[in-house]
CSV table of C-alpha atoms and ligand atoms in Angstrom, one decimal:
chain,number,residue,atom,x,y,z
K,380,UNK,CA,116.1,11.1,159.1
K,381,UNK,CA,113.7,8.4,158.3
K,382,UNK,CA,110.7,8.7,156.1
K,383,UNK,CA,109.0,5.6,156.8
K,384,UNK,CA,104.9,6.0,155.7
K,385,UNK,CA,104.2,5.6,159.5
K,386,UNK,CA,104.9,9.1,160.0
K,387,UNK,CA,104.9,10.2,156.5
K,388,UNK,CA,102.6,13.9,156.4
K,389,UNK,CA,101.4,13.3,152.6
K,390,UNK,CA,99.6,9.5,153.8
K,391,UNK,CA,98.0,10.7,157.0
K,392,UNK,CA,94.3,8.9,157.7
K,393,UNK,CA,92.2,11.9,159.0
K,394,UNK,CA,92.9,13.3,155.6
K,395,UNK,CA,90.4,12.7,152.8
K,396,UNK,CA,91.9,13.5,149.3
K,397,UNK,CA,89.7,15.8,147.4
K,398,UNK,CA,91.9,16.8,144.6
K,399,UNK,CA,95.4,15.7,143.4
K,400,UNK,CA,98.3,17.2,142.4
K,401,UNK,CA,97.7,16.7,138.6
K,402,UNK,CA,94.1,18.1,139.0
K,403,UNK,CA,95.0,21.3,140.8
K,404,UNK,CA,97.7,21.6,138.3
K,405,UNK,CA,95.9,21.4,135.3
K,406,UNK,CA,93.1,23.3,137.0
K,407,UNK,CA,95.9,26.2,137.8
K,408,UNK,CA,97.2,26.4,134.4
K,409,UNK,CA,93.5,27.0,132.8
K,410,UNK,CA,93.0,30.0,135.1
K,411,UNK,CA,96.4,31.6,134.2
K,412,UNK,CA,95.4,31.2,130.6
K,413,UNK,CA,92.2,32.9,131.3
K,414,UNK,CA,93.6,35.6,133.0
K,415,UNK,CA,96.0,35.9,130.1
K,416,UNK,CA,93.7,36.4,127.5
K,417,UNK,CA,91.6,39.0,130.1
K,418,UNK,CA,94.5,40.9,131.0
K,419,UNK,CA,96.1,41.9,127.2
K,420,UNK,CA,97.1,45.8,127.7
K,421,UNK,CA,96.6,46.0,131.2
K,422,UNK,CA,98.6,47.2,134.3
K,423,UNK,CA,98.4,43.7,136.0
K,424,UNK,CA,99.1,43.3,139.7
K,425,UNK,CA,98.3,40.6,141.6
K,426,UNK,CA,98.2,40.3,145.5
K,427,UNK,CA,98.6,37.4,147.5
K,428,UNK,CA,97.0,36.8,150.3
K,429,UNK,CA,99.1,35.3,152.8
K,430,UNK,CA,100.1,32.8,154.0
K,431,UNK,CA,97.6,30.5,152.2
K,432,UNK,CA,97.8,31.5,148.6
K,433,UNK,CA,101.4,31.4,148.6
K,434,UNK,CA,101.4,28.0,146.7
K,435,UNK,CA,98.7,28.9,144.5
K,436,UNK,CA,99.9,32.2,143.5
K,437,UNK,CA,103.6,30.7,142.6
K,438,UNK,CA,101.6,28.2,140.0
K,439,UNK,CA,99.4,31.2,138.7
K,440,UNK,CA,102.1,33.8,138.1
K,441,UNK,CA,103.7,30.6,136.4
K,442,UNK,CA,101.0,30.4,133.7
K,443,UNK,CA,100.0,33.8,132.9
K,444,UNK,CA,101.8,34.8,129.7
K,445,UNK,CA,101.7,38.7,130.2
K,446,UNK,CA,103.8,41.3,132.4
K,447,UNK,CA,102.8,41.1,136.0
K,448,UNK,CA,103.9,42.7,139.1
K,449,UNK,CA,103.4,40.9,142.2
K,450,UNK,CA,102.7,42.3,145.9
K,451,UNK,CA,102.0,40.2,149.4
K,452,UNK,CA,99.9,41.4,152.1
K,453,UNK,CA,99.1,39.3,155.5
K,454,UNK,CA,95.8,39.8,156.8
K,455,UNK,CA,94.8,37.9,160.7
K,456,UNK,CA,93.8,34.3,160.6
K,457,UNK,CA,92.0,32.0,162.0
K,458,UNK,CA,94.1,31.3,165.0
K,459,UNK,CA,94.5,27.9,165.8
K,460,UNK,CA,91.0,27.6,165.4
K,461,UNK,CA,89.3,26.4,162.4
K,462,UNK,CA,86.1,29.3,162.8
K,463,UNK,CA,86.4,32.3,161.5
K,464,UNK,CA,86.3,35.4,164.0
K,465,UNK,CA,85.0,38.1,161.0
K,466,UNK,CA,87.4,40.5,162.1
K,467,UNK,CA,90.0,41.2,159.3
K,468,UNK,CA,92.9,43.0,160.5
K,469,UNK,CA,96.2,44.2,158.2
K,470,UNK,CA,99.5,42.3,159.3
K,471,UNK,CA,101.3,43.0,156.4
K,472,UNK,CA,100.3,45.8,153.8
K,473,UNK,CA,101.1,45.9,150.0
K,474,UNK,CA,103.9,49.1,149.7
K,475,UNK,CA,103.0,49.6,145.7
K,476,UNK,CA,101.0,52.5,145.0
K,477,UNK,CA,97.7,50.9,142.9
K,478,UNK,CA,96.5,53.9,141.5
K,479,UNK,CA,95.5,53.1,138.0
K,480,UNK,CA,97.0,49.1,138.2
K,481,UNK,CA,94.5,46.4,137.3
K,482,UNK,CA,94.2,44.5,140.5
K,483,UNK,CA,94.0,40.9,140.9
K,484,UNK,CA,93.5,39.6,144.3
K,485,UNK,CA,95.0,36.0,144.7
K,486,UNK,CA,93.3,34.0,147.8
K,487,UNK,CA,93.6,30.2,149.1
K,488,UNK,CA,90.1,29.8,150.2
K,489,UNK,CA,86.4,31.8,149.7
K,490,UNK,CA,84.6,30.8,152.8
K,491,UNK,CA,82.9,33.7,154.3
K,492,UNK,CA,84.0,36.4,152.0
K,493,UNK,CA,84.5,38.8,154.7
K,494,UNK,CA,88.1,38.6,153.9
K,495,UNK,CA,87.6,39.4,150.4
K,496,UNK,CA,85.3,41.9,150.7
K,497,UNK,CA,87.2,43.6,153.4
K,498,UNK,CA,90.3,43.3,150.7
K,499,UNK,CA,88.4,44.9,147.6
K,500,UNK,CA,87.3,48.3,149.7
K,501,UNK,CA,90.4,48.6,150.6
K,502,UNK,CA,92.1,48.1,147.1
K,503,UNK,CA,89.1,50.1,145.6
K,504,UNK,CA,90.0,53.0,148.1
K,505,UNK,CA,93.6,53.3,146.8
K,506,UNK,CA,92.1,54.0,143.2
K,507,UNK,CA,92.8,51.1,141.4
K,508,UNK,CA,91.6,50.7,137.9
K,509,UNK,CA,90.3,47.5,138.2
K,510,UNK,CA,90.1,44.7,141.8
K,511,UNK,CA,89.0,41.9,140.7
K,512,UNK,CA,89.6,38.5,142.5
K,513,UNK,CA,91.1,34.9,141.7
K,514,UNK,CA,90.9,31.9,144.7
K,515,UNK,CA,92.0,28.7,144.4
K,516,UNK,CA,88.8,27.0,146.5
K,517,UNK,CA,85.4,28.8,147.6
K,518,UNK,CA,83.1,27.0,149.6
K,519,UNK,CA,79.6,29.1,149.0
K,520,UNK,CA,77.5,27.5,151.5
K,521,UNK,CA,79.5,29.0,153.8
K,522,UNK,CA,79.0,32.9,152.5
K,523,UNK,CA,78.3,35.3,155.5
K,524,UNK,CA,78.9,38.4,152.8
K,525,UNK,CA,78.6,38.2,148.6
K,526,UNK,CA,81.8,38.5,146.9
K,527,UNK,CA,82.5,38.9,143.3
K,528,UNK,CA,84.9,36.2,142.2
K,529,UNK,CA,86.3,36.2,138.6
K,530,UNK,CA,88.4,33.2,138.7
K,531,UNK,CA,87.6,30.3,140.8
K,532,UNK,CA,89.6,27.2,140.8
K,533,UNK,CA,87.7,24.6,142.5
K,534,UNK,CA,84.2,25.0,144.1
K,535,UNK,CA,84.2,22.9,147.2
K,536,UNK,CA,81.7,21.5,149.6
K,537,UNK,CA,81.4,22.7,153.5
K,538,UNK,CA,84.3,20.9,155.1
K,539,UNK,CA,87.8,21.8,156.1
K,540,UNK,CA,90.0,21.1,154.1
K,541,UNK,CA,94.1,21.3,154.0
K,542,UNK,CA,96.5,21.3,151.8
K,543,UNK,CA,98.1,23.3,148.9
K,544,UNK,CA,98.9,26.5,151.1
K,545,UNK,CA,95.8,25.9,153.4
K,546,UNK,CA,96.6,25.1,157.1
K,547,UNK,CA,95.3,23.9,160.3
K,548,UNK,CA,97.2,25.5,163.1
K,549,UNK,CA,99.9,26.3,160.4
K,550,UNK,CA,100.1,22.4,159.5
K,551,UNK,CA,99.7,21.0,156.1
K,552,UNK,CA,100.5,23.6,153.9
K,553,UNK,CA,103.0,21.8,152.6
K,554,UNK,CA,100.8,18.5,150.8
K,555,UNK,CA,101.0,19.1,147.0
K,556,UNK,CA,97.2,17.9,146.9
K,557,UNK,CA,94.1,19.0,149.0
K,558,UNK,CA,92.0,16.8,151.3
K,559,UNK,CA,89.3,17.1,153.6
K,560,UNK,CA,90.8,17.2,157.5
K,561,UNK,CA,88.6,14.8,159.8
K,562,UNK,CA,88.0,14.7,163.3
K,563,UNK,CA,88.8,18.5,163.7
K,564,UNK,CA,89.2,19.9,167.4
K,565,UNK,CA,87.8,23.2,167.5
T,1143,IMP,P1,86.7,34.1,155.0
T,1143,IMP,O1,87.0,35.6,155.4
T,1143,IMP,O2,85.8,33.5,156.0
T,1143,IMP,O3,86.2,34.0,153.6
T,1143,IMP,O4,88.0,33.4,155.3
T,1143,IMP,C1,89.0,33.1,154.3
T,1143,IMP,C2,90.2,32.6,155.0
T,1143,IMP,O5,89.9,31.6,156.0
T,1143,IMP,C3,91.0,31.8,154.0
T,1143,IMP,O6,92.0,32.7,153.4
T,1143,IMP,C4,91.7,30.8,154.8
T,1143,IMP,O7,92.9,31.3,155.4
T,1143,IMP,C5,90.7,30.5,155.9
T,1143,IMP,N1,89.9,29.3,155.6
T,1143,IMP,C6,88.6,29.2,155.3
T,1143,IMP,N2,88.2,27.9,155.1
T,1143,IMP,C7,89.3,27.2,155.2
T,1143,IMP,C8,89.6,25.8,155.1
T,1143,IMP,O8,88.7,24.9,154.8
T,1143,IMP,N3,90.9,25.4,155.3
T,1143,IMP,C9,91.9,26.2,155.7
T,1143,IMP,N4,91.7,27.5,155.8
T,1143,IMP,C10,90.4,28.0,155.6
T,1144,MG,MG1,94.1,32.7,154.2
């Protein structure tokens, strides 16, 4: 297989860079060590949000120094489309009971917050002690519903961006840096 820049994924022009791999690296590792210091003593659990936070969460866990347990739940997604429909529907459900654990939700991407919001109810329901929330990238001029979030890696203007876990019609997860997709179809 050739690899030739022509058709290379990582150098492709209707992506912008935003931030690179040392950045959200760097970034990634301060917001473990946060979490570190805020979570001595607790029952941590963190929940990734799938597909999109896969890549973050794998960093995080990485650089937070305490006992954790992890969990993945799938919740529907944007489609091919790049709009989000505000319906939030379970694909895959967390099977760990969260009664008493100090939850810490692990999401891509902030845009809307009805995601998040949706998530936190629903972890607050199962009597957890704590929910609390980390995301990689929120993009806050984009809120539709307020959402509490603890750690945040990267604020980010309205655009949509790829990269690092994030997709466009399940494309582009796979670029270790994050960039602003142009000339979207939607
Ligand atoms: P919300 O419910 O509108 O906050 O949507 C959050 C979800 O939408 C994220 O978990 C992403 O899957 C997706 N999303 C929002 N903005 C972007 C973006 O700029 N690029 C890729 N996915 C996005
Ligand atoms: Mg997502």
């Amino acid at each position: 297989m050739s690899n030739s820049s022509q058709h290379s994924e990582f150098n492709n022009p209707k992506i912008k860079p935003l931030f690179d791999q040392q950045t959200i690296e760097k970034r990634v590792k301060e917001l473990g060590q946060q979490i570190t210091r805020d979570y001595v003593g607790h029952d941590l659990v963190l929940i990734c949000v799938l597909k999109g936070a896969c890549i973050f969460m794998s960093d995080l866990i990485r650089a937070i120094d305490l006992p954790v347990a992890i969990e993945f739940i799938a919740v529907s997604s944007y489609g091919a489309s790049s709009k989000s429909s505000g319906e939030v529907r379970i694909m895959k459900d967390s099977d760990m009971s969260l009664k008493n654990k100090d939850v810490l939700i692990v999401e891509d991407i902030v845009d809307t917050g009805l995601t998040l919001s949706y998530l936190q109810d629903m972890f607050r329901r199962r009597e957890a002690n704590s929910v609390a929330v980390a995301a990689c990238f929120d993009k806050p001029e984009r809120r539709l519903k307020a959402v509490d979030v603890a750690y945040t890696g990267f604020v980010i203007p309205n655009a949509f961006v790829v990269g690092y876990g994030l997709d466009y019609a399940g494309r582009y997860r796979n670029l270790p840096f994050v960039g602003i997709l142009e000339d979207l179809q939607e």
